[in-house]
Amino acid sequence: MIELRELQTIEEMQQVEELERNIWGTEIVPTHQTLTAVKNGGIMVGAYDGDELIGFSYGFAGFRNGKSYLCSHMLGIAEKYRSQGIGESLKRKQREIAIKKGYDMMKWTYDPLETRNGYLNLSKLNGICNTYIENCYGEMQDSLNKGLPSDRFELHWHLTSPHVVEGHIPNTEGATALNAVTFNEENLPVFVASKEQPLTRLAYSLAVPKDFQGLKSASKELALDWRLQTRTHFQKLFHAGYAVVRLQINETYNEYIFVKKESLELGGEAQ
């Protein structure tokens, strides 16, 4: 059985550092920083299989526009424990602790073309996004990000809102598609834009590849085209007042679903 608990000691932070190094093999967040963060409003949650730390979720206190929130910076799981629901469990435990500490908002970033993350963040956790950051972390050199702009969604998790607690969203059936997907002779997905139109509908959808890492390995050119084409459409939608609320899984591609942000039950003043 996997045990989840809040981590606070030097020894626990050292375990996180070792796991982080094993997962990414790049520069790690030093123990003195994580330890200081958790003593000052941050949260580190660990997942244990017996005495072995096999996953963690780390966040620190953030502040913007006069409002505090938890910035959830990293989530990592040992390779053999992935795709077992541990990531979702870590986030839910993080939410539980955050609410006890007085937070009502959590924010984090993820690559919108990594749809496994999108499905967890939107369709399972009921986060939303209406903020797009171009090349958020600059030119990253790890295996997942190397070679493409590090564009990111900023995910907002309104921790105690009806949208999160009860999953309330407007009816999105019949969402208007903003693009289509065709497949070339190598069976790789190609972005095909729909005819330009004013953004006035109740809901929109935007198709994205099912396996972006596989596409990137097969064709950097196509992967870059998907990055730049979706960047343009995401930014237009967010500028027009829409938020992405779901990631829908289809047979050959996936779809993001957008609705007007003002139609969501986010509770209080949404930041």
Tab-separated table of N, CA and C in Angstrom, residues 6-159:
chain	number	residue	atom	x	y	z
A	6	GLU	N	2.900	14.417	4.570
A	6	GLU	CA	3.627	15.662	4.428
A	6	GLU	C	5.048	15.477	4.936
A	7	LEU	N	6.021	16.017	4.203
A	7	LEU	CA	7.435	15.888	4.553
A	7	LEU	C	7.953	17.224	5.073
A	8	GLN	N	8.783	17.157	6.144
A	8	GLN	CA	9.222	18.403	6.775
A	8	GLN	C	10.660	18.367	7.283
A	9	THR	N	11.309	17.208	7.330
A	9	THR	CA	12.631	17.118	7.946
A	9	THR	C	13.752	17.170	6.907
A	10	ILE	N	14.976	17.427	7.389
A	10	ILE	CA	16.147	17.433	6.512
A	10	ILE	C	16.309	16.079	5.829
A	11	GLU	N	16.136	15.007	6.585
A	11	GLU	CA	16.314	13.662	6.029
A	11	GLU	C	15.303	13.387	4.920
A	12	GLU	N	14.069	13.841	5.108
A	12	GLU	CA	13.044	13.652	4.079
A	12	GLU	C	13.366	14.473	2.830
A	13	MET	N	13.858	15.688	3.008
A	13	MET	CA	14.223	16.518	1.850
A	13	MET	C	15.395	15.898	1.084
A	14	GLN	N	16.292	15.242	1.785
A	14	GLN	CA	17.405	14.555	1.131
A	14	GLN	C	16.905	13.367	0.303
A	15	GLN	N	15.882	12.704	0.787
A	15	GLN	CA	15.267	11.624	0.005
A	15	GLN	C	14.647	12.174	-1.272
A	16	VAL	N	13.989	13.319	-1.160
A	16	VAL	CA	13.392	13.959	-2.337
A	16	VAL	C	14.483	14.323	-3.342
A	17	GLU	N	15.569	14.873	-2.860
A	17	GLU	CA	16.678	15.268	-3.731
A	17	GLU	C	17.205	14.061	-4.513
A	18	GLU	N	17.357	12.936	-3.848
A	18	GLU	CA	17.846	11.730	-4.521
A	18	GLU	C	16.852	11.239	-5.578
A	19	LEU	N	15.565	11.248	-5.234
A	19	LEU	CA	14.552	10.807	-6.189
A	19	LEU	C	14.493	11.760	-7.377
A	20	GLU	N	14.578	13.039	-7.121
A	20	GLU	CA	14.549	14.035	-8.194
A	20	GLU	C	15.697	13.802	-9.177
A	21	ARG	N	16.874	13.513	-8.634
A	21	ARG	CA	18.038	13.254	-9.483
A	21	ARG	C	17.816	12.000	-10.331
A	22	ASN	N	17.216	10.967	-9.750
A	22	ASN	CA	16.953	9.725	-10.488
A	22	ASN	C	15.933	9.921	-11.597
A	23	ILE	N	14.947	10.789	-11.365
A	23	ILE	CA	13.875	10.986	-12.347
A	23	ILE	C	14.345	11.818	-13.532
A	24	TRP	N	14.983	12.959	-13.256
A	24	TRP	CA	15.301	13.904	-14.324
A	24	TRP	C	16.772	13.922	-14.742
A	25	GLY	N	17.659	13.546	-13.822
A	25	GLY	CA	19.066	13.522	-14.164
A	25	GLY	C	19.648	14.885	-14.469
A	26	THR	N	18.995	15.944	-14.022
A	26	THR	CA	19.474	17.306	-14.269
A	26	THR	C	19.720	17.983	-12.920
A	27	GLU	N	19.957	19.269	-12.949
A	27	GLU	CA	20.139	20.005	-11.695
A	27	GLU	C	18.902	19.866	-10.823
A	28	ILE	N	19.132	19.647	-9.542
A	28	ILE	CA	18.023	19.410	-8.620
A	28	ILE	C	17.835	20.630	-7.713
A	29	VAL	N	16.651	20.710	-7.091
A	29	VAL	CA	16.392	21.763	-6.106
A	29	VAL	C	17.102	21.366	-4.817
A	30	PRO	N	18.024	22.185	-4.314
A	30	PRO	CA	18.812	21.778	-3.144
A	30	PRO	C	17.974	21.671	-1.879
A	31	THR	N	18.432	20.827	-0.983
A	31	THR	CA	17.723	20.571	0.264
A	31	THR	C	17.496	21.845	1.066
A	32	HIS	N	18.495	22.737	1.111
A	32	HIS	CA	18.329	23.951	1.916
A	32	HIS	C	17.179	24.808	1.397
A	33	GLN	N	16.898	24.744	0.085
A	33	GLN	CA	15.797	25.536	-0.461
A	33	GLN	C	14.448	24.904	-0.137
A	34	THR	N	14.312	23.594	-0.362
A	34	THR	CA	13.037	22.936	-0.082
A	34	THR	C	12.711	22.974	1.402
A	35	LEU	N	13.728	22.800	2.241
A	35	LEU	CA	13.506	22.831	3.687
A	35	LEU	C	13.035	24.215	4.121
A	36	THR	N	13.658	25.262	3.590
A	36	THR	CA	13.247	26.627	3.916
A	36	THR	C	11.826	26.900	3.435
A	37	ALA	N	11.501	26.419	2.248
A	37	ALA	CA	10.161	26.646	1.699
A	37	ALA	C	9.083	26.018	2.572
A	38	VAL	N	9.272	24.763	2.994
A	38	VAL	CA	8.219	24.097	3.778
A	38	VAL	C	8.096	24.691	5.178
A	39	LYS	N	9.126	25.391	5.642
A	39	LYS	CA	9.029	26.072	6.938
A	39	LYS	C	8.352	27.437	6.818
A	40	ASN	N	8.087	27.852	5.568
A	40	ASN	CA	7.523	29.181	5.332
A	40	ASN	C	6.349	29.135	4.361
A	41	GLY	N	5.429	28.217	4.622
A	41	GLY	CA	4.192	28.160	3.863
A	41	GLY	C	4.184	27.178	2.713
A	42	GLY	N	5.327	26.570	2.400
A	42	GLY	CA	5.371	25.586	1.327
A	42	GLY	C	4.895	24.219	1.797
A	43	ILE	N	4.699	23.327	0.823
A	43	ILE	CA	4.202	21.979	1.127
A	43	ILE	C	4.976	20.967	0.294
A	44	MET	N	5.517	19.950	0.950
A	44	MET	CA	6.120	18.805	0.272
A	44	MET	C	5.353	17.554	0.700
A	45	VAL	N	4.796	16.860	-0.270
A	45	VAL	CA	4.061	15.619	-0.004
A	45	VAL	C	4.865	14.472	-0.597
A	46	GLY	N	5.045	13.407	0.193
A	46	GLY	CA	5.767	12.243	-0.287
A	46	GLY	C	4.871	11.028	-0.389
A	47	ALA	N	5.169	10.167	-1.366
A	47	ALA	CA	4.489	8.883	-1.522
A	47	ALA	C	5.509	7.791	-1.237
A	48	TYR	N	5.190	6.900	-0.289
A	48	TYR	CA	6.118	5.857	0.139
A	48	TYR	C	5.561	4.470	-0.136
A	49	ASP	N	6.430	3.605	-0.615
A	49	ASP	CA	6.168	2.168	-0.675
A	49	ASP	C	7.066	1.547	0.385
A	50	GLY	N	6.509	1.273	1.540
A	50	GLY	CA	7.328	0.878	2.682
A	50	GLY	C	8.173	2.058	3.121
A	51	ASP	N	9.495	1.856	3.167
A	51	ASP	CA	10.408	2.929	3.555
A	51	ASP	C	10.956	3.689	2.350
A	52	GLU	N	10.562	3.298	1.151
A	52	GLU	CA	11.121	3.901	-0.058
A	52	GLU	C	10.235	5.038	-0.554
A	53	LEU	N	10.837	6.220	-0.730
A	53	LEU	CA	10.123	7.343	-1.329
A	53	LEU	C	10.041	7.102	-2.829
A	54	ILE	N	8.821	7.024	-3.357
A	54	ILE	CA	8.647	6.712	-4.781
A	54	ILE	C	7.955	7.841	-5.550
A	55	GLY	N	7.569	8.911	-4.855
A	55	GLY	CA	6.941	10.045	-5.522
A	55	GLY	C	6.859	11.240	-4.589
A	56	PHE	N	6.769	12.435	-5.170
A	56	PHE	CA	6.641	13.634	-4.349
A	56	PHE	C	5.935	14.723	-5.137
A	57	SER	N	5.339	15.646	-4.411
A	57	SER	CA	4.773	16.861	-4.980
A	57	SER	C	5.226	18.027	-4.110
A	58	TYR	N	5.800	19.045	-4.737
A	58	TYR	CA	6.427	20.147	-4.005
A	58	TYR	C	5.851	21.482	-4.448
A	59	GLY	N	5.463	22.299	-3.471
A	59	GLY	CA	4.962	23.632	-3.752
A	59	GLY	C	5.447	24.629	-2.720
A	60	PHE	N	5.540	25.891	-3.127
A	60	PHE	CA	5.955	26.947	-2.207
A	60	PHE	C	4.947	28.090	-2.264
A	61	ALA	N	5.012	28.957	-1.275
A	61	ALA	CA	4.060	30.062	-1.177
A	61	ALA	C	4.293	31.060	-2.305
A	62	GLY	N	3.188	31.488	-2.939
A	62	GLY	CA	3.250	32.496	-3.986
A	62	GLY	C	2.366	33.674	-3.634
A	63	PHE	N	2.583	34.799	-4.314
A	63	PHE	CA	1.803	36.009	-4.045
A	63	PHE	C	1.724	36.830	-5.325
A	64	ARG	N	0.505	37.194	-5.723
A	64	ARG	CA	0.303	37.995	-6.933
A	64	ARG	C	-0.992	38.778	-6.818
A	65	ASN	N	-0.969	40.020	-7.247
A	65	ASN	CA	-2.164	40.874	-7.256
A	65	ASN	C	-2.871	40.906	-5.899
A	66	GLY	N	-2.077	40.970	-4.830
A	66	GLY	CA	-2.645	41.090	-3.498
A	66	GLY	C	-3.214	39.809	-2.915
A	67	LYS	N	-2.938	38.670	-3.544
A	67	LYS	CA	-3.527	37.412	-3.091
A	67	LYS	C	-2.450	36.328	-3.008
A	68	SER	N	-2.471	35.570	-1.915
A	68	SER	CA	-1.524	34.467	-1.750
A	68	SER	C	-2.103	33.188	-2.351
A	69	TYR	N	-1.225	32.298	-2.745
A	69	TYR	CA	-1.608	30.999	-3.300
A	69	TYR	C	-0.444	30.037	-3.135
A	70	LEU	N	-0.671	28.771	-3.363
A	70	LEU	CA	0.401	27.791	-3.349
A	70	LEU	C	0.853	27.552	-4.781
A	71	CYS	N	2.132	27.792	-5.046
A	71	CYS	CA	2.710	27.510	-6.360
A	71	CYS	C	3.242	26.087	-6.336
A	72	SER	N	2.546	25.182	-6.997
A	72	SER	CA	2.943	23.768	-7.015
A	72	SER	C	3.971	23.578	-8.118
A	73	HIS	N	5.233	23.469	-7.723
A	73	HIS	CA	6.342	23.595	-8.670
A	73	HIS	C	6.753	22.275	-9.325
A	74	MET	N	6.725	21.186	-8.589
A	74	MET	CA	7.240	19.925	-9.130
A	74	MET	C	6.401	18.742	-8.655
A	75	LEU	N	6.243	17.765	-9.538
A	75	LEU	CA	5.651	16.477	-9.186
A	75	LEU	C	6.462	15.404	-9.907
A	76	GLY	N	6.990	14.460	-9.161
A	76	GLY	CA	7.805	13.409	-9.764
A	76	GLY	C	7.471	12.051	-9.175
A	77	ILE	N	7.503	11.027	-10.027
A	77	ILE	CA	7.197	9.662	-9.605
A	77	ILE	C	8.235	8.729	-10.208
A	78	ALA	N	8.764	7.808	-9.413
A	78	ALA	CA	9.720	6.822	-9.908
A	78	ALA	C	9.119	6.054	-11.073
A	79	GLU	N	9.927	5.713	-12.047
A	79	GLU	CA	9.439	5.182	-13.324
A	79	GLU	C	8.522	3.972	-13.171
A	80	LYS	N	8.881	3.023	-12.345
A	80	LYS	CA	8.084	1.784	-12.262
A	80	LYS	C	6.747	1.985	-11.543
A	81	TYR	N	6.539	3.163	-10.969
A	81	TYR	CA	5.288	3.433	-10.254
A	81	TYR	C	4.352	4.368	-11.034
A	82	ARG	N	4.711	4.713	-12.258
A	82	ARG	CA	3.891	5.640	-13.035
A	82	ARG	C	2.653	4.941	-13.596
A	83	SER	N	1.663	5.759	-13.979
A	83	SER	CA	0.395	5.271	-14.546
A	83	SER	C	-0.367	4.378	-13.570
A	84	GLN	N	-0.240	4.662	-12.281
A	84	GLN	CA	-0.964	3.912	-11.251
A	84	GLN	C	-1.837	4.825	-10.392
A	85	GLY	N	-2.031	6.071	-10.832
A	85	GLY	CA	-2.876	7.002	-10.095
A	85	GLY	C	-2.184	7.696	-8.937
A	86	ILE	N	-0.864	7.515	-8.816
A	86	ILE	CA	-0.153	8.108	-7.683
A	86	ILE	C	-0.062	9.619	-7.838
A	87	GLY	N	0.117	10.106	-9.067
A	87	GLY	CA	0.168	11.547	-9.292
A	87	GLY	C	-1.105	12.234	-8.835
A	88	GLU	N	-2.244	11.667	-9.190
A	88	GLU	CA	-3.522	12.233	-8.755
A	88	GLU	C	-3.644	12.213	-7.236
A	89	SER	N	-3.233	11.112	-6.614
A	89	SER	CA	-3.305	11.012	-5.155
A	89	SER	C	-2.420	12.048	-4.482
A	90	LEU	N	-1.232	12.282	-5.036
A	90	LEU	CA	-0.342	13.296	-4.479
A	90	LEU	C	-0.971	14.684	-4.567
A	91	LYS	N	-1.591	14.999	-5.695
A	91	LYS	CA	-2.212	16.310	-5.843
A	91	LYS	C	-3.380	16.472	-4.872
A	92	ARG	N	-4.176	15.445	-4.710
A	92	ARG	CA	-5.322	15.549	-3.802
A	92	ARG	C	-4.859	15.688	-2.348
A	93	LYS	N	-3.785	14.995	-1.994
A	93	LYS	CA	-3.233	15.154	-0.642
A	93	LYS	C	-2.677	16.556	-0.471
A	94	GLN	N	-2.019	17.073	-1.501
A	94	GLN	CA	-1.494	18.431	-1.462
A	94	GLN	C	-2.635	19.437	-1.273
A	95	ARG	N	-3.737	19.227	-1.973
A	95	ARG	CA	-4.901	20.101	-1.827
A	95	ARG	C	-5.430	20.064	-0.392
A	96	GLU	N	-5.559	18.868	0.160
A	96	GLU	CA	-6.064	18.711	1.532
A	96	GLU	C	-5.204	19.496	2.527
A	97	ILE	N	-3.893	19.365	2.401
A	97	ILE	CA	-2.989	20.073	3.315
A	97	ILE	C	-3.053	21.575	3.072
A	98	ALA	N	-3.125	21.975	1.805
A	98	ALA	CA	-3.167	23.395	1.463
A	98	ALA	C	-4.387	24.077	2.067
A	99	ILE	N	-5.540	23.431	1.998
A	99	ILE	CA	-6.762	24.007	2.567
A	99	ILE	C	-6.603	24.174	4.083
A	100	LYS	N	-6.011	23.180	4.746
A	100	LYS	CA	-5.788	23.273	6.200
A	100	LYS	C	-4.863	24.434	6.544
A	101	LYS	N	-3.931	24.750	5.661
A	101	LYS	CA	-2.999	25.848	5.905
A	101	LYS	C	-3.595	27.203	5.540
A	102	GLY	N	-4.801	27.215	4.943
A	102	GLY	CA	-5.478	28.466	4.645
A	102	GLY	C	-5.467	28.889	3.186
A	103	TYR	N	-4.923	28.068	2.297
A	103	TYR	CA	-4.926	28.400	0.872
A	103	TYR	C	-6.288	28.076	0.253
A	104	ASP	N	-6.691	28.872	-0.743
A	104	ASP	CA	-7.867	28.524	-1.536
A	104	ASP	C	-7.530	28.451	-3.024
A	105	MET	N	-6.258	28.641	-3.350
A	105	MET	CA	-5.816	28.595	-4.747
A	105	MET	C	-4.464	27.903	-4.838
A	106	MET	N	-4.325	27.056	-5.861
A	106	MET	CA	-3.041	26.460	-6.181
A	106	MET	C	-2.785	26.691	-7.665
A	107	LYS	N	-1.539	26.989	-8.025
A	107	LYS	CA	-1.180	27.216	-9.422
A	107	LYS	C	0.045	26.382	-9.771
A	108	TRP	N	0.067	25.916	-11.021
A	108	TRP	CA	1.271	25.274	-11.526
A	108	TRP	C	1.256	25.325	-13.050
A	109	THR	N	2.375	25.001	-13.652
A	109	THR	CA	2.466	25.028	-15.105
A	109	THR	C	2.646	23.623	-15.651
A	110	TYR	N	2.200	23.431	-16.900
A	110	TYR	CA	2.489	22.185	-17.607
A	110	TYR	C	2.452	22.447	-19.107
A	111	ASP	N	3.098	21.589	-19.848
A	111	ASP	CA	3.135	21.692	-21.305
A	111	ASP	C	1.768	21.288	-21.857
A	112	PRO	N	1.052	22.183	-22.549
A	112	PRO	CA	-0.288	21.832	-23.034
A	112	PRO	C	-0.304	20.701	-24.059
A	113	LEU	N	0.834	20.392	-24.664
A	113	LEU	CA	0.871	19.297	-25.628
A	113	LEU	C	1.203	17.960	-24.978
A	114	GLU	N	1.446	17.961	-23.665
A	114	GLU	CA	1.596	16.713	-22.910
A	114	GLU	C	0.224	16.360	-22.337
A	115	THR	N	-0.540	15.604	-23.089
A	115	THR	CA	-1.959	15.460	-22.763
A	115	THR	C	-2.237	14.532	-21.581
A	116	ARG	N	-1.285	13.689	-21.216
A	116	ARG	CA	-1.487	12.910	-19.990
A	116	ARG	C	-1.600	13.862	-18.808
A	117	ASN	N	-0.738	14.866	-18.768
A	117	ASN	CA	-0.820	15.876	-17.712
A	117	ASN	C	-2.109	16.685	-17.831
A	118	GLY	N	-2.495	17.008	-19.072
A	118	GLY	CA	-3.711	17.766	-19.275
A	118	GLY	C	-4.944	17.037	-18.761
A	119	TYR	N	-5.006	15.732	-19.005
A	119	TYR	CA	-6.161	14.950	-18.554
A	119	TYR	C	-6.251	14.942	-17.025
A	120	LEU	N	-5.098	14.759	-16.364
A	120	LEU	CA	-5.084	14.792	-14.901
A	120	LEU	C	-5.496	16.165	-14.386
A	121	ASN	N	-4.870	17.204	-14.888
A	121	ASN	CA	-5.064	18.544	-14.344
A	121	ASN	C	-6.466	19.095	-14.576
A	122	LEU	N	-7.043	18.786	-15.736
A	122	LEU	CA	-8.334	19.360	-16.107
A	122	LEU	C	-9.494	18.400	-15.859
A	123	SER	N	-9.428	17.223	-16.442
A	123	SER	CA	-10.575	16.317	-16.423
A	123	SER	C	-10.732	15.580	-15.099
A	124	LYS	N	-9.625	15.348	-14.386
A	124	LYS	CA	-9.709	14.663	-13.095
A	124	LYS	C	-9.734	15.632	-11.919
A	125	LEU	N	-8.842	16.617	-11.933
A	125	LEU	CA	-8.732	17.526	-10.792
A	125	LEU	C	-9.625	18.755	-10.923
A	126	ASN	N	-10.190	18.994	-12.103
A	126	ASN	CA	-11.059	20.158	-12.341
A	126	ASN	C	-10.324	21.489	-12.197
A	127	GLY	N	-9.062	21.502	-12.608
A	127	GLY	CA	-8.377	22.774	-12.746
A	127	GLY	C	-8.851	23.480	-14.001
A	128	ILE	N	-8.472	24.741	-14.157
A	128	ILE	CA	-8.787	25.490	-15.377
A	128	ILE	C	-7.526	26.242	-15.812
A	129	CYS	N	-7.529	26.709	-17.034
A	129	CYS	CA	-6.422	27.534	-17.502
A	129	CYS	C	-6.927	28.604	-18.446
A	130	ASN	N	-6.470	29.834	-18.225
A	130	ASN	CA	-6.703	30.913	-19.194
A	130	ASN	C	-5.447	31.777	-19.329
A	131	THR	N	-4.299	31.178	-19.043
A	131	THR	CA	-3.018	31.879	-19.111
A	131	THR	C	-2.011	31.027	-19.870
A	132	TYR	N	-1.426	31.608	-20.921
A	132	TYR	CA	-0.441	30.911	-21.747
A	132	TYR	C	0.887	31.649	-21.648
A	133	ILE	N	1.962	30.936	-21.376
A	133	ILE	CA	3.286	31.538	-21.206
A	133	ILE	C	4.213	30.995	-22.293
A	134	GLU	N	4.666	31.879	-23.168
A	134	GLU	CA	5.595	31.469	-24.221
A	134	GLU	C	6.992	31.228	-23.651
A	135	ASN	N	7.583	30.089	-24.032
A	135	ASN	CA	8.959	29.751	-23.662
A	135	ASN	C	9.207	30.026	-22.179
A	136	CYS	N	8.360	29.472	-21.364
A	136	CYS	CA	8.293	29.767	-19.933
A	136	CYS	C	9.641	29.599	-19.216
A	137	TYR	N	10.360	28.523	-19.531
A	137	TYR	CA	11.612	28.215	-18.836
A	137	TYR	C	12.836	28.366	-19.741
A	138	GLY	N	12.667	29.025	-20.880
A	138	GLY	CA	13.780	29.167	-21.801
A	138	GLY	C	14.087	27.852	-22.501
A	139	GLU	N	15.317	27.716	-22.991
A	139	GLU	CA	15.715	26.504	-23.713
A	139	GLU	C	16.122	25.432	-22.714
A	140	MET	N	15.230	24.490	-22.466
A	140	MET	CA	15.504	23.422	-21.499
A	140	MET	C	16.288	22.294	-22.168
A	141	GLN	N	17.128	21.613	-21.392
A	141	GLN	CA	18.029	20.612	-21.956
A	141	GLN	C	17.695	19.183	-21.557
A	142	ASP	N	16.649	18.970	-20.751
A	142	ASP	CA	16.297	17.599	-20.388
A	142	ASP	C	15.631	16.909	-21.566
A	143	SER	N	15.527	15.582	-21.486
A	143	SER	CA	15.074	14.783	-22.629
A	143	SER	C	13.641	15.078	-23.039
A	144	LEU	N	12.791	15.490	-22.109
A	144	LEU	CA	11.393	15.751	-22.430
A	144	LEU	C	11.193	17.071	-23.152
A	145	ASN	N	12.066	18.044	-22.892
A	145	ASN	CA	11.828	19.408	-23.368
A	145	ASN	C	12.828	19.925	-24.385
A	146	LYS	N	13.946	19.254	-24.536
A	146	LYS	CA	15.022	19.752	-25.384
A	146	LYS	C	14.564	19.921	-26.835
A	147	GLY	N	14.931	21.054	-27.424
A	147	GLY	CA	14.718	21.247	-28.849
A	147	GLY	C	13.490	22.033	-29.237
A	148	LEU	N	12.609	22.367	-28.279
A	148	LEU	CA	11.394	23.130	-28.584
A	148	LEU	C	11.206	24.231	-27.556
A	149	PRO	N	10.498	25.307	-27.907
A	149	PRO	CA	10.171	26.329	-26.909
A	149	PRO	C	9.399	25.706	-25.749
A	150	SER	N	9.733	26.118	-24.534
A	150	SER	CA	9.110	25.532	-23.338
A	150	SER	C	7.822	26.272	-22.995
A	151	ASP	N	6.870	26.306	-23.932
A	151	ASP	CA	5.580	26.955	-23.691
A	151	ASP	C	4.818	26.201	-22.606
A	152	ARG	N	4.032	26.932	-21.828
A	152	ARG	CA	3.309	26.307	-20.727
A	152	ARG	C	1.917	26.932	-20.552
A	153	PHE	N	0.979	26.090	-20.109
A	153	PHE	CA	-0.268	26.551	-19.510
A	153	PHE	C	0.020	26.856	-18.048
A	154	GLU	N	-0.566	27.938	-17.505
A	154	GLU	CA	-0.590	28.137	-16.063
A	154	GLU	C	-1.943	27.641	-15.562
A	155	LEU	N	-1.911	26.537	-14.839
A	155	LEU	CA	-3.122	25.888	-14.346
A	155	LEU	C	-3.547	26.527	-13.033
A	156	HIS	N	-4.836	26.880	-12.921
A	156	HIS	CA	-5.389	27.433	-11.686
A	156	HIS	C	-6.340	26.411	-11.071
A	157	TRP	N	-6.077	26.058	-9.827
A	157	TRP	CA	-6.904	25.091	-9.101
A	157	TRP	C	-7.590	25.841	-7.962
A	158	HIS	N	-8.873	26.148	-8.161
A	158	HIS	CA	-9.662	26.886	-7.170
A	158	HIS	C	-10.145	25.876	-6.118
A	159	LEU	N	-9.367	25.704	-5.065
A	159	LEU	CA	-9.420	24.522	-4.208
A	159	LEU	C	-10.769	24.230	-3.575
